[in-house]
Coordinates of C-alpha atoms and ligand atoms in Angstrom, one line a residue:
X1 CA 13.0 9.0 -150.4
X2 CA 9.3 8.7 -149.8
X3 CA 8.0 9.2 -146.2
X4 CA 4.7 7.5 -146.7
X5 CA 3.1 5.8 -149.7
X6 CA 1.9 8.6 -151.9
X7 CA -1.7 7.5 -152.1
X8 CA -1.9 7.7 -148.3
X9 CA -0.2 11.0 -147.7
X10 CA -2.9 13.6 -146.9
X11 CA -0.5 16.6 -147.3
X12 CA -0.9 17.8 -143.7
X13 CA 2.7 19.2 -143.7
X14 CA 3.6 18.0 -140.2
X15 CA 6.8 16.5 -141.6
X16 CA 7.6 19.8 -143.3
X17 CA 7.1 21.7 -140.1
X18 CA 9.1 19.4 -137.9
X19 CA 12.3 19.0 -139.9
X20 CA 15.1 21.0 -138.3
X21 CA 17.4 20.6 -141.3
X22 CA 15.0 22.2 -143.9
X23 CA 15.4 18.9 -145.8
X24 CA 11.7 18.8 -146.8
X25 CA 9.8 20.9 -149.3
X26 CA 6.1 20.5 -150.1
X27 CA 5.9 20.3 -153.9
X28 CA 2.8 20.2 -156.1
X29 CA 2.5 17.1 -158.3
X30 CA 1.1 16.9 -161.8
X31 CA -2.5 16.5 -160.4
X32 CA -2.1 19.7 -158.3
X33 CA -1.7 18.2 -154.8
X34 CA 1.3 18.9 -152.6
X35 CA 3.6 16.2 -151.3
X36 CA 6.8 16.3 -149.2
X37 CA 10.0 15.8 -151.1
X38 CA 13.1 15.0 -149.0
X39 CA 16.5 16.2 -150.0
X40 CA 18.8 13.3 -149.1
X41 CA 21.8 15.6 -149.0
X42 CA 20.3 17.7 -146.2
X43 CA 18.5 14.8 -144.3
X44 CA 20.4 13.5 -141.2
X45 CA 18.0 10.6 -140.7
X46 CA 16.8 11.9 -137.3
X47 CA 13.4 10.3 -137.7
X48 CA 11.4 13.3 -136.5
X49 CA 9.3 13.5 -139.6
X50 CA 8.3 9.8 -139.3
X51 CA 7.3 10.4 -135.7
X52 CA 5.2 13.5 -136.6
X53 CA 3.4 11.9 -139.5
X54 CA -0.2 11.2 -138.5
X55 CA -0.6 8.6 -141.2
X56 CA 2.4 6.6 -140.0
X57 CA 1.4 6.9 -136.3
X58 CA -2.4 7.4 -136.4
X59 CA -3.4 9.2 -133.2
X60 CA -6.0 7.5 -131.0
X61 CA -9.5 8.7 -131.7
X62 CA -11.2 10.8 -129.0
X63 CA -14.5 9.5 -127.8
X64 CA -17.8 11.3 -128.7
X65 CA -19.6 12.9 -125.7
X66 CA -22.5 14.9 -127.1
X67 CA -24.1 15.8 -130.4
X68 CA -26.2 18.8 -131.3
X69 CA -28.1 20.6 -134.1
X70 CA -27.1 24.2 -133.7
X71 CA -27.0 27.7 -135.3
X72 CA -26.0 31.2 -134.4
X73 CA -28.7 33.6 -133.3
X74 CA -26.9 36.3 -135.3
X75 CA -28.6 36.0 -138.7
X76 CA -26.1 38.1 -140.7
X77 CA -23.1 36.1 -139.5
X78 CA -25.0 32.8 -140.0
X79 CA -25.9 33.7 -143.6
X80 CA -22.2 34.6 -144.3
X81 CA -21.1 31.2 -143.0
X82 CA -21.3 27.9 -144.7
X83 CA -23.5 26.1 -142.2
X84 CA -24.9 27.4 -138.9
X85 CA -22.1 30.0 -138.2
X86 CA -20.6 28.1 -135.2
X87 CA -17.1 28.8 -136.3
X88 CA -17.9 32.6 -136.4
X89 CA -19.1 32.5 -132.8
X90 CA -16.2 30.5 -131.5
X91 CA -13.7 32.8 -133.3
X92 CA -15.4 35.9 -131.9
X93 CA -15.1 34.5 -128.4
X94 CA -11.3 34.0 -128.9
X95 CA -10.7 37.3 -130.6
X96 CA -12.7 39.1 -127.9
X97 CA -10.3 37.8 -125.3
X98 CA -7.3 38.9 -127.5
X99 CA -6.5 35.2 -128.2
X100 CA -5.6 33.7 -131.5
X101 CA -7.5 31.8 -134.2
X102 CA -6.1 29.9 -137.1
X103 CA -8.0 29.1 -140.3
X104 CA -8.0 29.2 -144.1
X105 CA -8.2 32.3 -146.3
X106 CA -7.4 33.2 -149.9
X107 CA -4.6 35.5 -150.9
X108 CA -4.9 37.9 -153.9
X109 CA -4.0 35.1 -156.3
X110 CA -6.5 32.7 -154.9
X111 CA -4.0 30.4 -153.2
X112 CA -5.6 29.1 -150.0
X113 CA -3.4 29.5 -147.0
X114 CA -3.8 28.8 -143.3
X115 CA -3.0 31.8 -141.2
X116 CA -3.0 32.7 -137.5
X117 CA -4.3 36.0 -136.3
X118 CA -5.7 37.8 -133.3
X119 CA -7.3 40.6 -135.4
X120 CA -11.1 40.7 -135.7
X121 CA -10.8 42.4 -139.1
X122 CA -9.4 39.1 -140.5
X123 CA -12.5 37.1 -139.5
X124 CA -14.6 37.7 -142.6
X125 CA -12.0 36.3 -145.0
X126 CA -11.5 33.2 -142.8
X127 CA -15.2 32.4 -142.7
X128 CA -16.8 30.0 -145.2
X129 CA -15.8 26.7 -146.7
X130 CA -13.3 26.8 -149.5
X131 CA -13.3 23.7 -151.6
X132 CA -9.6 23.3 -152.2
X133 CA -6.7 22.1 -149.9
X134 CA -5.2 24.9 -147.9
X135 CA -1.5 25.4 -147.6
X136 CA -0.3 24.9 -144.0
X137 CA 3.2 26.4 -144.8
X138 CA 4.9 26.9 -141.4
X139 CA 1.7 27.4 -139.5
X140 CA 2.2 24.6 -137.0
X141 CA 5.6 26.2 -136.0
X142 CA 3.8 29.5 -135.6
X143 CA 1.1 27.9 -133.4
X144 CA 3.7 26.2 -131.3
X145 CA 5.5 29.5 -130.7
X146 CA 2.3 31.3 -129.8
X147 CA 1.0 28.6 -127.4
X148 CA 3.0 29.1 -124.2
X149 CA 1.6 32.7 -123.8
X150 CA -1.7 32.5 -125.7
X151 CA -4.8 30.5 -126.3
X152 CA -5.1 29.3 -130.0
X153 CA -8.1 27.9 -131.7
X154 CA -7.3 25.9 -134.9
X155 CA -9.9 25.0 -137.4
X156 CA -9.2 22.8 -140.4
X157 CA -9.8 19.4 -142.1
X158 CA -9.5 16.5 -139.7
X159 CA -6.1 15.4 -141.2
X160 CA -4.8 18.9 -140.5
X161 CA -5.9 18.7 -136.9
X162 CA -4.2 15.3 -136.6
X163 CA -1.1 16.8 -138.3
X164 CA -0.9 19.7 -135.9
X165 CA -1.4 17.4 -132.9
X166 CA 1.2 14.9 -134.1
X167 CA 3.6 17.8 -134.7
X168 CA 3.2 19.2 -131.2
X169 CA 3.6 15.7 -129.8
X170 CA 1.8 16.3 -126.5
X171 CA -1.5 17.9 -125.3
X172 CA -1.3 21.6 -124.8
X173 CA -3.7 23.3 -122.4
X174 CA -3.9 26.4 -124.5
X175 CA -4.7 24.7 -127.8
X176 CA -8.4 24.2 -128.9
X177 CA -9.1 22.3 -132.1
X178 CA -12.1 22.3 -134.4
X179 CA -12.3 19.7 -137.1
X180 CA -14.7 19.9 -140.1
X181 CA -16.7 17.0 -141.6
X182 CA -14.7 16.5 -144.7
X183 CA -15.6 14.6 -147.8
X184 CA -12.3 15.5 -149.5
X185 CA -10.3 18.2 -151.1
X186 CA -10.1 18.8 -154.9
X187 CA -7.1 19.6 -157.0
X188 CA -5.7 23.2 -156.9
X189 CA -4.7 22.8 -160.6
X190 CA -8.4 22.2 -161.5
X191 CA -9.5 25.1 -159.3
X192 CA -7.1 27.5 -161.0
X193 CA -8.0 26.2 -164.4
X194 CA -11.7 27.0 -163.5
X195 CA -10.8 30.5 -162.3
X196 CA -8.8 31.2 -165.4
X197 CA -11.5 30.0 -167.8
X198 CA -14.1 32.1 -165.9
X199 CA -12.0 35.2 -166.3
X200 CA -11.5 34.4 -170.0
X201 CA -15.2 33.7 -170.6
X202 CA -16.4 36.9 -168.9
X203 CA -13.4 39.1 -169.9
X204 CA -13.3 40.2 -166.3
X205 CA -11.2 39.8 -163.1
X206 CA -12.3 37.7 -160.2
X207 CA -12.3 39.5 -156.9
X208 CA -14.2 37.1 -154.6
X209 CA -15.5 33.6 -154.6
X210 CA -18.1 32.1 -152.3
X211 CA -18.6 28.4 -152.6
X212 CA -21.6 28.3 -150.2
X213 CA -23.7 31.3 -151.1
X214 CA -27.1 31.0 -149.4
X215 CA -29.2 33.5 -151.4
X216 CA -31.2 30.6 -152.9
X217 CA -31.2 28.7 -149.6
X218 CA -28.8 26.7 -147.5
X219 CA -29.4 23.2 -149.0
X220 CA -29.6 24.6 -152.6
X221 CA -26.3 26.5 -152.1
X222 CA -24.6 28.0 -155.1
X223 CA -21.2 29.4 -156.1
X224 CA -21.1 33.2 -156.3
X225 CA -18.1 34.9 -158.0
X226 CA -17.8 38.6 -157.8
X227 CA -15.8 40.1 -160.7
X228 CA -15.0 43.7 -161.5
X229 CA -18.1 44.4 -163.5
X230 CA -20.4 41.4 -163.0
X231 CA -21.5 38.7 -160.7
X232 CA -21.6 35.0 -161.7
X233 CA -24.0 32.7 -159.8
X234 CA -23.8 29.0 -160.5
X235 CA -26.1 26.4 -159.1
X236 CA -24.3 23.4 -157.8
X237 CA -25.5 21.0 -160.4
X238 CA -24.6 23.4 -163.3
X239 CA -21.3 24.7 -162.1
X240 CA -18.3 22.9 -163.7
X241 CA -16.0 23.0 -160.7
X242 CA -18.6 22.1 -158.1
X243 CA -19.8 19.1 -160.2
X244 CA -16.2 17.8 -160.6
X245 CA -15.8 18.2 -156.8
X246 CA -19.1 16.8 -155.7
X247 CA -18.9 13.8 -158.1
X248 CA -15.6 13.0 -156.5
X249 CA -13.6 12.9 -159.7
X250 CA -10.8 15.4 -158.8
X251 CA -10.1 14.6 -155.1
X252 CA -6.7 14.0 -153.4
X253 CA -6.0 10.2 -153.4
X254 CA -5.7 10.1 -149.6
X255 CA -9.4 11.2 -149.4
X256 CA -10.5 7.8 -150.9
X257 CA -9.3 6.0 -147.7
X258 CA -9.3 8.8 -145.2
X259 CA -7.9 7.8 -141.8
X260 CA -9.4 10.8 -140.1
X261 CA -13.2 10.5 -140.6
X262 CA -15.7 11.3 -137.9
X263 CA -15.1 8.1 -135.8
X264 CA -11.4 8.6 -135.8
X265 CA -11.1 12.4 -135.3
X266 CA -8.9 13.9 -132.7
X267 CA -10.3 17.4 -132.4
X268 CA -12.2 18.9 -129.4
X269 CA -15.2 19.8 -131.6
X270 CA -16.3 18.7 -135.0
X271 CA -18.6 20.8 -137.3
X272 CA -20.5 19.9 -140.4
X273 CA -23.8 20.5 -142.1
X274 CA -26.9 19.0 -140.6
X275 CA -28.3 17.7 -143.9
X276 CA -30.7 15.3 -142.2
X277 CA -32.3 18.0 -140.1
X278 CA -35.8 17.6 -141.7
X279 CA -36.0 14.1 -140.2
X280 CA -35.0 15.2 -136.7
X281 CA -36.0 18.8 -136.0
X282 CA -37.8 20.0 -139.2
X283 CA -39.1 23.1 -137.4
X284 CA -35.5 24.4 -137.2
X285 CA -34.9 24.4 -140.9
X286 CA -35.4 28.0 -142.1
X287 CA -32.9 27.4 -145.0
X288 CA -30.4 29.7 -143.4
X289 CA -28.0 27.0 -142.3
X290 CA -27.9 24.4 -139.5
X291 CA -24.7 22.9 -138.1
X292 CA -24.1 19.4 -136.8
X293 CA -21.9 19.7 -133.8
X294 CA -20.0 16.8 -132.2
X295 CA -18.4 17.4 -128.9
X296 CA -15.5 15.1 -128.1
X297 CA -13.6 16.5 -125.1
X298 CA -13.8 18.7 -122.0
X299 CA -12.4 21.5 -124.1
X300 CA -15.0 21.0 -126.7
X301 CA -17.7 21.3 -123.9
X302 CA -15.9 24.4 -122.7
X303 CA -16.1 25.9 -126.3
X304 CA -19.8 25.2 -126.5
X305 CA -20.5 26.6 -123.1
X306 CA -18.6 29.8 -124.0
X307 CA -21.0 30.5 -127.0
X308 CA -24.2 28.9 -125.7
X309 CA -26.0 32.1 -125.0
X310 CA -25.7 33.1 -128.7
X311 CA -26.9 29.7 -130.0
X312 CA -30.1 27.9 -130.9
X313 CA -29.1 24.4 -129.7
X314 CA -30.9 21.0 -129.7
X315 CA -29.3 17.8 -128.5
X316 CA -29.5 14.8 -130.9
X317 CA -27.7 11.4 -131.5
X318 CA -24.7 10.7 -133.7
X319 CA -27.0 8.5 -135.8
X320 CA -29.3 11.5 -136.4
X321 CA -26.3 13.3 -137.9
X322 CA -24.7 10.5 -139.9
X323 CA -28.1 9.2 -141.3
X324 CA -28.4 12.4 -143.3
X325 CA -24.7 12.9 -143.9
X326 CA -23.0 9.5 -144.5
X327 CA -19.9 11.2 -146.0
X328 CA -19.1 12.5 -142.5
X329 CA -18.2 9.0 -141.4
X330 CA -17.2 7.1 -144.5
X331 CA -14.7 7.8 -147.3
X332 CA -16.0 8.6 -150.8
X333 CA -16.3 5.8 -153.4
X334 CA -14.4 7.1 -156.5
X335 CA -15.0 6.1 -160.1
X336 CA -11.3 5.5 -161.0
X337 CA -11.9 5.6 -164.7
X338 CA -13.6 9.0 -164.5
X339 CA -10.9 10.4 -162.1
X340 CA -8.1 9.1 -164.4
X341 CA -9.9 10.7 -167.4
X342 CA -10.1 14.1 -165.6
X343 CA -6.4 14.2 -164.8
X344 CA -5.2 12.8 -168.1
X345 CA -7.2 15.3 -170.1
X346 CA -7.2 18.4 -167.8
X347 CA -4.8 20.3 -170.0
X348 CA -6.5 19.4 -173.3
X349 CA -10.1 19.7 -172.4
X350 CA -12.1 22.8 -171.2
X351 CA -13.9 22.7 -167.8
X352 CA -17.2 22.4 -169.8
X353 CA -15.9 19.4 -171.6
X354 CA -14.4 17.8 -168.4
X355 CA -17.7 18.2 -166.7
X356 CA -19.8 16.8 -169.6
X357 CA -17.5 13.8 -170.0
X358 CA -16.7 12.9 -166.4
X359 CA -19.2 14.5 -164.1
X360 CA -22.5 14.9 -165.9
X361 CA -25.5 14.8 -163.5
X362 CA -28.0 12.1 -164.5
X363 CA -31.6 13.1 -165.4
X364 CA -32.8 11.3 -162.2
X365 CA -30.5 13.4 -159.9
X366 CA -31.6 16.6 -161.6
X367 CA -35.3 15.7 -161.0
X368 CA -34.5 14.9 -157.4
X369 CA -32.7 18.3 -156.9
X370 CA -35.6 20.2 -158.5
X371 CA -38.1 18.4 -156.3
X372 CA -36.0 19.1 -153.2
X373 CA -36.0 22.8 -154.1
X374 CA -39.8 22.9 -154.5
X375 CA -40.3 20.9 -151.3
X376 CA -37.8 23.3 -149.5
X377 CA -40.0 26.3 -150.5
X378 CA -43.2 24.6 -149.4
X379 CA -41.6 23.7 -146.1
X380 CA -40.6 27.3 -145.3
Ligands
FAD401 C1 -12.9 20.9 -148.0 C2 -14.1 20.8 -147.1 C3 -15.0 19.8 -147.2 C4 -16.1 19.7 -146.4 N1 -17.0 18.6 -146.6 C5 -18.1 18.5 -145.8 C6 -19.0 17.4 -146.0 O1 -18.8 16.6 -146.8 N2 -20.1 17.4 -145.2 C7 -20.3 18.4 -144.3 O2 -21.4 18.3 -143.6 N3 -19.5 19.4 -144.1 C8 -18.4 19.5 -144.8 N4 -17.5 20.6 -144.7 C9 -17.8 21.5 -143.5 C10 -18.8 22.6 -143.8 O3 -18.7 23.1 -145.1 C11 -18.7 23.8 -142.9 O4 -17.4 24.3 -143.0 C12 -18.8 23.4 -141.4 O5 -20.1 22.9 -141.2 C13 -18.6 24.7 -140.5 O6 -19.6 25.6 -140.8 P1 -19.7 27.0 -140.0 O7 -20.8 27.7 -140.6 O8 -19.6 26.9 -138.6 O9 -18.3 27.7 -140.4 P2 -17.7 28.3 -141.8 O10 -18.1 29.7 -142.0 O11 -17.9 27.3 -142.8 O12 -16.1 28.3 -141.4 C14 -15.4 27.1 -141.5 C15 -13.9 27.3 -141.2 O13 -13.2 26.3 -142.0 C16 -12.0 26.8 -142.4 N5 -11.8 26.3 -143.8 C17 -12.5 26.8 -144.9 N6 -12.0 26.1 -146.0 C18 -11.0 25.2 -145.5 C19 -10.2 24.3 -146.2 N7 -10.3 24.1 -147.5 N8 -9.3 23.6 -145.4 C20 -9.2 23.8 -144.1 N9 -10.0 24.7 -143.4 C21 -10.9 25.4 -144.1 C22 -12.2 28.3 -142.5 O14 -11.0 28.9 -142.0 C23 -13.3 28.6 -141.6 O15 -12.8 29.1 -140.5 C24 -16.4 20.7 -145.5 C25 -15.5 21.8 -145.4 C26 -14.4 21.9 -146.2 C27 -13.5 23.0 -146.0
SF4_402 S1 14.7 12.4 -141.0 FE1 15.0 14.3 -139.9 S2 16.4 15.5 -141.2 FE2 15.6 13.9 -142.5 S3 13.8 14.8 -143.5 FE3 13.1 13.8 -141.6 S4 13.1 15.3 -140.0 FE4 14.3 16.1 -141.7
SF4_403 S1 3.3 14.2 -142.2 FE1 1.6 14.7 -143.6 S2 2.5 15.6 -145.4 FE2 4.1 14.5 -144.3 S3 4.2 12.5 -145.2 FE3 2.9 12.4 -143.4 S4 0.8 12.7 -144.2 FE4 2.2 13.4 -145.8
SF4_404 S1 -11.1 13.5 -146.6 FE1 -9.6 13.0 -145.0 S2 -7.6 13.0 -146.1 FE2 -9.0 14.1 -147.4 S3 -8.7 16.2 -146.8 FE3 -10.5 15.4 -145.6 S4 -9.6 14.8 -143.7 FE4 -7.9 15.0 -145.2

């Protein structure tokens, strides 16, 4: 039995968390995305999963109150974060009060899992965008169990925030939600193929991967992989995995018609990169990372107030943000022939070959990127 049409299922796991009969498992398909599979023998047709599914019952969007360009005054923590380090500040505020945060971190096999913690030593591994879909496992149940006695701040993709809220069913005073601008999540099969080929190529073991290393600047971010004996650094436009991701040829099908984009988000606060900052506040752009912050609720305001003394903050309009970051508000347009090619040939072709065949960067784009870099240096 299929709960929702497969191409619409975002994999949020709300159905999996809500089923009292353990009749649902989240199973990876041949592209490397997890979907709920219902065991008809265990299912008692109670309807809880349909009620909790944010795709079947899309929660009403929360209105936008204020928009900002912002970054953390703590330069080290900002440089270790993907954008302006806003998540780091909010997380420290919660952990400082012995409250809980929930976010995504890799385990030793590079599976990405959402965890809940009140330990400050867990913060570093939670920080930073990981470009793969995280496993929610039974996290929504763990959050529900923690909420009566504790405040919890959840950060995740907008569909995960919607999944959590649908699972809980009603507003909870102790829950704070932070959604990310999200252009989509790539296949975990492709990601693990990439890691495997890197280990083979360099005859070394991977210990750490940073998708948004800022050593060459924030807008010219690069992938940095720390292995036992060497460090690999790949510019966005050269790295096989990043190209397949950024050219949208290995994303989850639901990301092509995302029901949870910026205008329909349900989180208290939304965070993304302020890519258009040079057209709004060029003096802020020191290439260390600027966040776009969208405040939607009273709780979102409360979160911003709690970290305001540690922030550089400038108010702006939503248009200022979306003009430089259209992907925040609109789903990606996918070249279906290329996407099909990637998944049909992912076993037979190497990552090099997949990139060359289905995600090659045009000469024009390369020139634009090089110009952007030179311009970025002059602008500093
Ligand atoms: C898959 C993905 C796609 C994104 N797409 C865009 C985009 O198109 N445009 C844009 O402006 N911004 C995008 N972002 C958001 C951006 O990369 C930053 O995460 C955001 O600006 C917050 O930055 P920060 O410095 O405050 O925090 P960061 O240090 O980046 O921390 C972000 C938090 O997000 C959580 N997280 C990391 N990876 C995942 C994941 N895969 N799934 C769920 N939660 C995760 C971590 O737990 C961490 O707590 C995306 C993020 C992800 C994860
Ligand atoms: S209908 Fe009820 S028992 Fe069946 S899968 Fe859904 S939640 Fe589980
Ligand atoms: S609740 Fe989430 S995982 Fe389950 S069917 Fe709906 S969208 Fe898919
Ligand atoms: S693009 Fe939409 S459906 Fe895809 S992961 Fe992001 S929020 Fe979920």
